[in-house]
Backbone as CSV, one residue per row, in Angstrom:
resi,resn,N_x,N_y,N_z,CA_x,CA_y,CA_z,C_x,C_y,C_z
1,UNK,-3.561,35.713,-26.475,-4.952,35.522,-26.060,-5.063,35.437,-24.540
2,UNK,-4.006,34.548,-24.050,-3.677,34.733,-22.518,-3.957,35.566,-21.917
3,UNK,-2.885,36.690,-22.398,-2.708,37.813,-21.815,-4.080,38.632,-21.887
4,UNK,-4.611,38.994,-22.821,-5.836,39.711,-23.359,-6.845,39.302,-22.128
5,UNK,-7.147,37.939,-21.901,-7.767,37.209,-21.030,-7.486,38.061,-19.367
6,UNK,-6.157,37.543,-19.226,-5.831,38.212,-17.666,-5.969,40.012,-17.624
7,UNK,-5.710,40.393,-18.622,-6.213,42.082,-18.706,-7.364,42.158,-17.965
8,UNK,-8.177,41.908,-18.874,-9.920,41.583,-19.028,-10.281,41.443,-17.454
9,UNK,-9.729,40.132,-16.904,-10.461,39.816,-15.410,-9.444,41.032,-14.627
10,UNK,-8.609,41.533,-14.558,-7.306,42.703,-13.557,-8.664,43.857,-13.705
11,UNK,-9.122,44.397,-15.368,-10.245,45.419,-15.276,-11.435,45.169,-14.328
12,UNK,-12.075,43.714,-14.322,-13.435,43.566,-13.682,-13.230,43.482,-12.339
13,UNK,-12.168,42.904,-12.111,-11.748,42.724,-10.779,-11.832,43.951,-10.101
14,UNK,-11.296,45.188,-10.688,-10.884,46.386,-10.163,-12.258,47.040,-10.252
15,UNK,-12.959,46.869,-11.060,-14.362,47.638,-11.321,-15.029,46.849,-10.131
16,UNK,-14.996,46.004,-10.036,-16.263,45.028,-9.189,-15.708,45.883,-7.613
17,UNK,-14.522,45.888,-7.225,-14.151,46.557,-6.042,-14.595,48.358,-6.241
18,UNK,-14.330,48.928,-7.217,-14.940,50.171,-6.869,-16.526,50.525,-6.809
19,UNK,-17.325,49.159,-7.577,-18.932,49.522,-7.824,-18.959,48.855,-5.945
20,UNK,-18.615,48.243,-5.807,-19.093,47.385,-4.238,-18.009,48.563,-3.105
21,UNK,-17.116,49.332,-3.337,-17.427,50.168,-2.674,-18.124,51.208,-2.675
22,UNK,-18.410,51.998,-3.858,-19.546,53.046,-3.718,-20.750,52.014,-3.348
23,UNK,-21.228,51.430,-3.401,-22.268,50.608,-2.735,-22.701,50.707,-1.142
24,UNK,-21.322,50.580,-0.621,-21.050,50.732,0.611,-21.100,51.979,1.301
25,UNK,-20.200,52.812,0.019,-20.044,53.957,1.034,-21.557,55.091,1.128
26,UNK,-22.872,54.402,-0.135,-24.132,55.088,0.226,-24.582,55.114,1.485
27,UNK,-24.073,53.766,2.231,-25.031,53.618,3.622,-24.843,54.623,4.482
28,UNK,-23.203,55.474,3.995,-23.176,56.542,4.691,-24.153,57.302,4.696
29,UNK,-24.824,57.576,3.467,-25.780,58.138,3.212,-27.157,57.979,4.137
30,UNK,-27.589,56.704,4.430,-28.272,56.051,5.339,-28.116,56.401,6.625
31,UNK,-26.945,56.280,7.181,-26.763,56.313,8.428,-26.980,58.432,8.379
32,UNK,-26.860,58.722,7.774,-26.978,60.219,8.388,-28.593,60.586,8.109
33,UNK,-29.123,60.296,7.665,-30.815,59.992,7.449,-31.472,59.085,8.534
34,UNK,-30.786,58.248,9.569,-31.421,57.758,10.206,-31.089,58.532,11.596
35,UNK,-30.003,59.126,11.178,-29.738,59.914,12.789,-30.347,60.661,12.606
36,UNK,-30.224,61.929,12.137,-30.947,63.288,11.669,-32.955,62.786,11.637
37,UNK,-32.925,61.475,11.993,-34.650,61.391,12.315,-34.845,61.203,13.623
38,UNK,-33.222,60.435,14.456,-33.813,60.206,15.431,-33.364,61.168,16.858
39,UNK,-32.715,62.366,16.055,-32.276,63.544,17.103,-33.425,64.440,17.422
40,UNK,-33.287,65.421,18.224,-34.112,66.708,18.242,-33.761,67.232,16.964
41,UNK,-34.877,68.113,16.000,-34.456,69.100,15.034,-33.466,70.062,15.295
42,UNK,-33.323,70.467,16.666,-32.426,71.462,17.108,-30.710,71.175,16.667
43,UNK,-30.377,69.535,16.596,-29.727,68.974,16.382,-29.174,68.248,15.480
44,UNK,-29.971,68.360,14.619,-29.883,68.095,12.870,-28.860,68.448,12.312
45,UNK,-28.416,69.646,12.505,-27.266,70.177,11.669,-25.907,69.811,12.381
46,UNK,-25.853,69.471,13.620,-24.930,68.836,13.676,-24.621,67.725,13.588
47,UNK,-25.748,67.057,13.727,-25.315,65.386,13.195,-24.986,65.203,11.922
48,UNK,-25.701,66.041,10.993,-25.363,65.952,9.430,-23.643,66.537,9.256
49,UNK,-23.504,67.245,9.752,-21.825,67.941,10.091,-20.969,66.884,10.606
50,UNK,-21.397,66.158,11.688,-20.759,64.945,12.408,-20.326,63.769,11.054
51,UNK,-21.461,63.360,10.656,-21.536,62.252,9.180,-20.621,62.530,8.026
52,UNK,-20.832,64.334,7.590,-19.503,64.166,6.372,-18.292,64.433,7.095
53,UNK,-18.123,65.091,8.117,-16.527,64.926,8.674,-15.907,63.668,9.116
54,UNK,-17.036,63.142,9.379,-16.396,61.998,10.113,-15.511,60.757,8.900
55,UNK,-16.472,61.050,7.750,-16.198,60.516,6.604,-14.942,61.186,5.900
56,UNK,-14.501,62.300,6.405,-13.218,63.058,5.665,-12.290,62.442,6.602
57,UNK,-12.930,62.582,8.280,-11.939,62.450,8.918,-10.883,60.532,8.545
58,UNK,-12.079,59.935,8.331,-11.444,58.578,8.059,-10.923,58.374,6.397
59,UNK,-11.040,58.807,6.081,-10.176,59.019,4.311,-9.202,59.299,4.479
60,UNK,-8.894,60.344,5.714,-7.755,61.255,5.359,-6.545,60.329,6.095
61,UNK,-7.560,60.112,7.645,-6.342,59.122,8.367,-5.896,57.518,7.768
62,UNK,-6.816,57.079,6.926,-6.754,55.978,6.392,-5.730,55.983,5.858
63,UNK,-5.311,57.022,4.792,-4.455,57.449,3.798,-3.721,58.061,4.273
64,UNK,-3.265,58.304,5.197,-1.972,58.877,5.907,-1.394,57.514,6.334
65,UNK,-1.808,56.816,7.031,-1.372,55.588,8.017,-2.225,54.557,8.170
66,UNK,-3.625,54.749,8.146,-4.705,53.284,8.656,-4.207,52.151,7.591
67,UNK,-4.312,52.373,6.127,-3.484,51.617,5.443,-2.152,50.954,5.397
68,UNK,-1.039,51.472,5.783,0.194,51.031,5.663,0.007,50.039,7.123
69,UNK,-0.523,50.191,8.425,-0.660,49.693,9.322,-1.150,48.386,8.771
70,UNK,-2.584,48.927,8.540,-3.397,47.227,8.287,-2.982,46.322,7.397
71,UNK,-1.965,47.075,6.184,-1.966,45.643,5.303,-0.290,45.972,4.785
72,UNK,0.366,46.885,5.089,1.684,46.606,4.830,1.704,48.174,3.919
73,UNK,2.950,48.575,3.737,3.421,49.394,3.000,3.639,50.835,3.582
74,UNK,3.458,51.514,2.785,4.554,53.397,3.065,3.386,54.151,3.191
75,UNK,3.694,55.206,4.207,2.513,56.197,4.438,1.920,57.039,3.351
76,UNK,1.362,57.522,3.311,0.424,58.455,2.966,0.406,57.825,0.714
77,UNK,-0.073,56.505,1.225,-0.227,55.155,-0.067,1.025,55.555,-0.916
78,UNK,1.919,55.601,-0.639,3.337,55.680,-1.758,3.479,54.857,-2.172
79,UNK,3.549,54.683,-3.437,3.236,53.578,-4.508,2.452,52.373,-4.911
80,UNK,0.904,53.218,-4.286,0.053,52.186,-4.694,-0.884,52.272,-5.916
81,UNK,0.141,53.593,-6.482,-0.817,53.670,-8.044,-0.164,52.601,-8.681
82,UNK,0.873,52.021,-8.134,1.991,51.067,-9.742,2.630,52.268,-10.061
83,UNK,3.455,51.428,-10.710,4.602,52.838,-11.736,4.306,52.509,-13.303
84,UNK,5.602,52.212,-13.944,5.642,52.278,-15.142,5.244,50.702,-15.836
85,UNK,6.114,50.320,-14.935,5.589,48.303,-14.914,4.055,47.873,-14.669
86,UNK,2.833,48.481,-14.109,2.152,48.102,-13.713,1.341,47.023,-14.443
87,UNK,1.674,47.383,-15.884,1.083,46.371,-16.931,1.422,44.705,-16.895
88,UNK,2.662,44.855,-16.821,3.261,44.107,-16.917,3.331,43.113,-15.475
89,UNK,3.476,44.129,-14.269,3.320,43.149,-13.178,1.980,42.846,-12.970
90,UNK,1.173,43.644,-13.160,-0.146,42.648,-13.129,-0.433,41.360,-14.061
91,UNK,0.096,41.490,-15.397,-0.035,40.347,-16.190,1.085,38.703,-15.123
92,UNK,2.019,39.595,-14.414,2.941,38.602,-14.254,2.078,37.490,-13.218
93,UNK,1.686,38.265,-12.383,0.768,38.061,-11.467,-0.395,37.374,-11.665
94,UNK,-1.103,37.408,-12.557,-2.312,36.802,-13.105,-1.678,35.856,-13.361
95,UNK,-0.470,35.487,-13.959,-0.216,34.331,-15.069,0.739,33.563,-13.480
96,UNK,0.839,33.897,-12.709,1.579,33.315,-11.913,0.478,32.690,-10.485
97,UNK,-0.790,33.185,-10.738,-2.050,32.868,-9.814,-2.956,31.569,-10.693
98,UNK,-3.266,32.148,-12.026,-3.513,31.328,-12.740,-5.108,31.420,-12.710
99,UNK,-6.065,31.267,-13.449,-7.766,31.421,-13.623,-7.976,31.080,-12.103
100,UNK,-7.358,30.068,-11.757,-8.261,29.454,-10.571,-7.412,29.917,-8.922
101,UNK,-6.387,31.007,-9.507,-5.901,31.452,-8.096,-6.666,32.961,-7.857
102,UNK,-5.897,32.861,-6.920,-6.365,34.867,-6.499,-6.559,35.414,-7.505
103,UNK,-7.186,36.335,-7.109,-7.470,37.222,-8.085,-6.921,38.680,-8.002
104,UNK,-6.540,39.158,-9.455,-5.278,40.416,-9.333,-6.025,42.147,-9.722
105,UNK,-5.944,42.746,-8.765,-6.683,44.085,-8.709,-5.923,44.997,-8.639
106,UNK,-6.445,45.770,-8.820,-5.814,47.323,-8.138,-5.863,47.841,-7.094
107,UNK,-4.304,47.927,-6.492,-4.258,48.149,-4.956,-4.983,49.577,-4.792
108,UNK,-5.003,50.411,-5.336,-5.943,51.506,-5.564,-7.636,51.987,-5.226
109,UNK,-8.059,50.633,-5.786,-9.278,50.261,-5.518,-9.477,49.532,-4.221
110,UNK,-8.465,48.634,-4.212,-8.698,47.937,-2.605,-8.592,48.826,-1.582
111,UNK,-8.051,50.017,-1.738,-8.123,51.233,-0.367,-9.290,51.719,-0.492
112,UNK,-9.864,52.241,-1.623,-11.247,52.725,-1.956,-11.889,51.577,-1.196
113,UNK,-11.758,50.553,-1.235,-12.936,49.433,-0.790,-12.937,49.226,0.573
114,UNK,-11.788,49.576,1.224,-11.562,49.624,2.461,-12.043,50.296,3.536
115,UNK,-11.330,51.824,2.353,-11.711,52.906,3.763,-13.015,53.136,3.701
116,UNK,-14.178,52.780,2.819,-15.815,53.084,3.171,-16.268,52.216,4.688
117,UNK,-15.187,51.196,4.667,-15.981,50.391,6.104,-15.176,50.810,7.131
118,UNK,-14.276,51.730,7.314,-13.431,52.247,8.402,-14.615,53.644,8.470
119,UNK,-15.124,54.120,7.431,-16.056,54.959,8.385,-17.385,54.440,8.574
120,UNK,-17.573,53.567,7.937,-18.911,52.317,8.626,-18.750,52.077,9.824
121,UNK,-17.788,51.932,10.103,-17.132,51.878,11.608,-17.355,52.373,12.559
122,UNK,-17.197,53.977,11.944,-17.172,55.087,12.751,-18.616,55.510,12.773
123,UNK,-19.251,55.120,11.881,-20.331,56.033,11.534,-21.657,55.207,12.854
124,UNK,-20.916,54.183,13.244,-21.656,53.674,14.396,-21.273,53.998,15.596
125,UNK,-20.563,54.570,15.988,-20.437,55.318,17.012,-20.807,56.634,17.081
126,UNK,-20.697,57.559,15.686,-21.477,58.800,15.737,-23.140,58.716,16.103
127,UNK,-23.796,57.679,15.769,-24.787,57.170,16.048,-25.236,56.634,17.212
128,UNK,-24.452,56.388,18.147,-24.553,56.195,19.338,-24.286,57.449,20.690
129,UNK,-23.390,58.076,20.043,-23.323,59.039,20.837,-23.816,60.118,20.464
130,UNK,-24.959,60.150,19.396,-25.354,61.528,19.084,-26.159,62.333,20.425
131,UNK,-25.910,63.928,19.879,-26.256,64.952,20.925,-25.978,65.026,22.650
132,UNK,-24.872,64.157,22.326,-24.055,63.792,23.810,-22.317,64.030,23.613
133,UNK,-22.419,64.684,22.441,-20.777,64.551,22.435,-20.327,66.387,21.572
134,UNK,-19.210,66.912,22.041,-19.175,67.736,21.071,-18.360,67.825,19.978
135,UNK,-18.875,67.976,18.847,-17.940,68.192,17.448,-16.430,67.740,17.258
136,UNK,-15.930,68.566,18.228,-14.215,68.639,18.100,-13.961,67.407,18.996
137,UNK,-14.144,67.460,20.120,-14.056,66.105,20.629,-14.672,64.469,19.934
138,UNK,-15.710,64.764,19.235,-15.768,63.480,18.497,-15.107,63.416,17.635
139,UNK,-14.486,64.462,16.548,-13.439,64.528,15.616,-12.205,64.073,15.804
140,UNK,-11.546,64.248,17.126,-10.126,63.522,17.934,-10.181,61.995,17.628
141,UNK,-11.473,61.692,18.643,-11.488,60.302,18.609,-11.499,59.557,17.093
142,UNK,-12.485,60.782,15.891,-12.911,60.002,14.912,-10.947,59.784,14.460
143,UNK,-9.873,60.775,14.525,-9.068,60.017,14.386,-7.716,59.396,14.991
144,UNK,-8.521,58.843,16.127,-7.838,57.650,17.029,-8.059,56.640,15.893
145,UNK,-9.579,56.635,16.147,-10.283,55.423,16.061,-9.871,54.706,14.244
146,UNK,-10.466,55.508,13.055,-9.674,55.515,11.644,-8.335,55.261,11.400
147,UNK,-7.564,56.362,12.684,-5.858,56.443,12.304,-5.444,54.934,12.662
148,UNK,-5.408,54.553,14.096,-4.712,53.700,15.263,-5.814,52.564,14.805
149,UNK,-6.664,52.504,16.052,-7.612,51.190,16.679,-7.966,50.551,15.266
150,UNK,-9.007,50.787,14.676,-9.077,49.774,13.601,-8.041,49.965,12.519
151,UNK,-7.178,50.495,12.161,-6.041,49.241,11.060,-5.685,48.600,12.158
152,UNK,-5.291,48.737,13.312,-4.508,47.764,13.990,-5.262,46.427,14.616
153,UNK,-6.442,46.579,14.667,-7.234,45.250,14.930,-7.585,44.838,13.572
154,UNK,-7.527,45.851,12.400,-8.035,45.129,11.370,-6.252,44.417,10.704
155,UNK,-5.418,44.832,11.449,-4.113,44.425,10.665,-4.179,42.843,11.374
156,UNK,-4.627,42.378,12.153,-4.469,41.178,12.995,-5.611,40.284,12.502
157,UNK,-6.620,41.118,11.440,-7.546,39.743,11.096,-7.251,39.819,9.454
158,UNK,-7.704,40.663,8.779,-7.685,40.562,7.287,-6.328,40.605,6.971
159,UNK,-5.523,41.838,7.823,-4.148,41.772,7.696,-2.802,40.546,7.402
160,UNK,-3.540,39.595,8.606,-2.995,37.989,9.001,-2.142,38.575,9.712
161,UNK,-1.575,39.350,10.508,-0.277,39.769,11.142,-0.757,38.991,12.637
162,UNK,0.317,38.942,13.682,0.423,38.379,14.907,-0.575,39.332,15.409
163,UNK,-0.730,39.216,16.960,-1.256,39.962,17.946,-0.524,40.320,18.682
164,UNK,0.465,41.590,18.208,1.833,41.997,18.899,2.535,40.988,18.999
165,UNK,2.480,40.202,18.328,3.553,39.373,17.723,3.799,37.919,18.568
166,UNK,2.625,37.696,19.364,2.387,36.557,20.474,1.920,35.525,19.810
167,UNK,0.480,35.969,18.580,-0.128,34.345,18.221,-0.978,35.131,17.169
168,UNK,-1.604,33.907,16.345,-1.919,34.677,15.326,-4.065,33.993,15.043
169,UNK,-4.501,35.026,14.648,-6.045,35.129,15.004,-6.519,33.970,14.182
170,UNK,-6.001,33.792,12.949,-6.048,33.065,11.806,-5.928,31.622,11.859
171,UNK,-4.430,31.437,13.096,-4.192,30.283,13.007,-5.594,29.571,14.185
172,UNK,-5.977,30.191,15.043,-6.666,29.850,15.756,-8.228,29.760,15.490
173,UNK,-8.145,29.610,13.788,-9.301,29.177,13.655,-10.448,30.730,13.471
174,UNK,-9.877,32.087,13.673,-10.664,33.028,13.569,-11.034,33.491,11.849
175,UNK,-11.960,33.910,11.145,-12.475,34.149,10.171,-13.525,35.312,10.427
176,UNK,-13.538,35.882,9.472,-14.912,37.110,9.050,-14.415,37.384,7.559
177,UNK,-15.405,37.206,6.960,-15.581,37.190,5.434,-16.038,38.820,5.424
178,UNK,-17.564,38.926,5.992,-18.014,40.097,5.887,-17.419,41.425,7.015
179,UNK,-16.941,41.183,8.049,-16.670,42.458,8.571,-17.468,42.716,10.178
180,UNK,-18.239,41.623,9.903,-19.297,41.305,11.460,-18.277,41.727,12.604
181,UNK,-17.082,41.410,13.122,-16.562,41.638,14.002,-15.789,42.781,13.767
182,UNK,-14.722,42.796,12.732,-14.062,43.600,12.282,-14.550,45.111,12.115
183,UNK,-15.729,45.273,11.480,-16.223,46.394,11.147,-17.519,46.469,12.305
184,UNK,-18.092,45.799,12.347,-19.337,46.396,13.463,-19.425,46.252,14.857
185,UNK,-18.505,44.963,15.456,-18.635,44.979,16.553,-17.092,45.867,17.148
186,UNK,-16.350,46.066,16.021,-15.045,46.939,16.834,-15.997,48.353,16.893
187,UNK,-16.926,48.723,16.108,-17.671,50.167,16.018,-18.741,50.158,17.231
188,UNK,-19.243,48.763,17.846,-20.339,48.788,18.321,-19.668,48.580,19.756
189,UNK,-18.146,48.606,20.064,-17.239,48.194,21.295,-17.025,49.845,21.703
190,UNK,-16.451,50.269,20.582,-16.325,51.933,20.939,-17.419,53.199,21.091
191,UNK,-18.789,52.325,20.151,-19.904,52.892,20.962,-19.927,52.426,22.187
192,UNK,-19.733,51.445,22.868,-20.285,51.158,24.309,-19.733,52.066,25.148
193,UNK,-17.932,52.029,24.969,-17.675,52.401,25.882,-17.816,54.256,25.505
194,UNK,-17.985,54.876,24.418,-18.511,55.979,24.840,-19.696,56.694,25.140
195,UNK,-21.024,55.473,25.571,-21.844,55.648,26.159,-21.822,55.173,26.952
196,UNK,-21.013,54.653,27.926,-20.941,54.721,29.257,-20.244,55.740,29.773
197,UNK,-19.811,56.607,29.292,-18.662,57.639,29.659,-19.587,58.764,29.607
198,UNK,-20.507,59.072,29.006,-21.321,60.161,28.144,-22.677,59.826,29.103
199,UNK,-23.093,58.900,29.229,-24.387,58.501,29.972,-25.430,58.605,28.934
200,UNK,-26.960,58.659,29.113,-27.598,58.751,28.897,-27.609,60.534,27.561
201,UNK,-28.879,60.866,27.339,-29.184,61.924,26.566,-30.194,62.498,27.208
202,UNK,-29.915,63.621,27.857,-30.303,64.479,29.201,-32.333,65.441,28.247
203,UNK,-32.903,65.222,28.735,-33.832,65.458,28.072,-34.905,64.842,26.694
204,UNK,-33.908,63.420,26.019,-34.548,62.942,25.411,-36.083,61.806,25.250
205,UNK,-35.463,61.338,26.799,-36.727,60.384,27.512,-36.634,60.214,28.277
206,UNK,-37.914,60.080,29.222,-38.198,60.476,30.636,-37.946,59.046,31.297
207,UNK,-37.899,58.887,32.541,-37.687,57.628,33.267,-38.922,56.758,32.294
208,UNK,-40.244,56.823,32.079,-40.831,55.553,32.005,-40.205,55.000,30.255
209,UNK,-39.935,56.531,29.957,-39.482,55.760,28.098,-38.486,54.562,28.113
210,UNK,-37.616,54.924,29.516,-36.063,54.350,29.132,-36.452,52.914,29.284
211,UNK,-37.245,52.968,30.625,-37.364,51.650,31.258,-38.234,50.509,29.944
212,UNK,-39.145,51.152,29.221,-40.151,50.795,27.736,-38.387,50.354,26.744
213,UNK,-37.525,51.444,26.815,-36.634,51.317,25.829,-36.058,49.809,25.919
214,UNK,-35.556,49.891,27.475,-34.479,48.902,27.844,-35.019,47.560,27.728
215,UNK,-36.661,47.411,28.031,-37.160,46.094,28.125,-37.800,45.778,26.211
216,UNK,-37.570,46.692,25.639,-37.914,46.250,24.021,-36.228,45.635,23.670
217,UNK,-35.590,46.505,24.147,-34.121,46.249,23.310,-33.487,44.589,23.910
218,UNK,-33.978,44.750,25.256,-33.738,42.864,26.007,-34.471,42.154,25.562
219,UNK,-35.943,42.141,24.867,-36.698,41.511,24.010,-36.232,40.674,22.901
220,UNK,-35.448,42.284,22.130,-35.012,41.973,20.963,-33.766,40.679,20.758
221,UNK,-32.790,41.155,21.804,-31.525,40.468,21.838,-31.872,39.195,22.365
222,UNK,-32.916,38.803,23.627,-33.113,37.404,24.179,-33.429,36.729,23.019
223,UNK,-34.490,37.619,21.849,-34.923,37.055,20.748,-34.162,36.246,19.597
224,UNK,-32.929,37.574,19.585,-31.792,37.209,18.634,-31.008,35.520,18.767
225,UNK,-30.698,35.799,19.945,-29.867,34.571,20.938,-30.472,33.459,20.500
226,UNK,-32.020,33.227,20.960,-32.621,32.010,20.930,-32.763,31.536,19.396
């Protein structure tokens, strides 16, 4: 009955991680609907081009390396289907966590759940630098940024690993449940700095828009703060 029991929660467990990542990975969906409104039409088709590559591009690097980096193990996911034991070590596992410990999934699903916010990631910087960047060159970065930069900042928070091996984020009291730092502000760090590199968007708004832009957006944030 035990066992039947720990089956039961290993299935929901694993389902609850793949419904909450397709969940996630719609916003992709979102985010290319909100760019593609706020480009020139002239520019539509490449932002929509930008959104699903960028989304291949981080699957692919995830699963080559962003994974084994951030949380341990062999490139391109070698042996994270389980083998022949998988039954069995998951039961071992459940019965060795117990109702009220961790909870036992499929490492399978936890990459699925993963890599949708490594291009959440990304998908905020395509958004920042739209119609200022070209194709192939944002494709490089998209995999710096998927391959390297985030597993390796994400290997130092969710990961628990050192910070090159000096001190550790965890012990010092650092936490993110949801991804606030991890996922949006590492995406919203690499937008900055490639809109400062890129400048402005040459024809989109005239001196008085920017100056309207800049004093709504200091509005907003003095707003946030207080």
């Amino acid at each position: 009955m035990e066992s039947q029991i720990f089956e039961l929660q290993y299935a929901l467990d694993t389902f609850y991680f793949l419904i909450c990542g397709a969940l996630v990975m719609w916003m992709a969906a979102g985010f290319t609907m909100l760019e593609a409104g706020l480009v020139r039409s002239k520019n539509t088709v490449e932002i929509l081009t930008k959104n699903v590559a960028l989304f291949a591009t981080a699957s692919i690097m995830y699963m080559v390396c962003g994974y084994a980096i951030m949380y341990g193990g062999d490139l391109f996911l070698s042996g994270i289907a389980g083998g022949d034991t998988l039954v069995e070590d998951a039961l071992a596992a459940s019965a060795e966590n117990g109702f009220g410990g961790d909870s036992v999934y499929s490492a399978a699903s936890d990459f699925f759940f993963q890599v949708v916010f490594v291009a959440t990631c990304m998908s905020i910087v395509s958004g920042a630098v739209a119609e200022r960047m070209k194709l192939w060159s944002f494709l490089l970065f998209a995999v710096v940024m998927t391959g390297v930069i985030y597993p390796l900042e994400g290997s130092w928070t969710w990961g628990g690993n050192d910070v090159f091996g000096l001190f550790n984020l965890g012990d010092m009291g650092f936490s993110d449940f949801a991804g606030s730092g991890i996922v949006h502000m590492a995406g919203a760090a690499a937008a900055l700095a490639g809109v400062l590199l890129l400048g402005s968007r040459k024809g989109k708004y005239d001196l008085t828009a920017r100056y309207v832009l800049s004093l709504v957006l200091t509005y907003h944030w003095l707003h946030s703060v207080h």
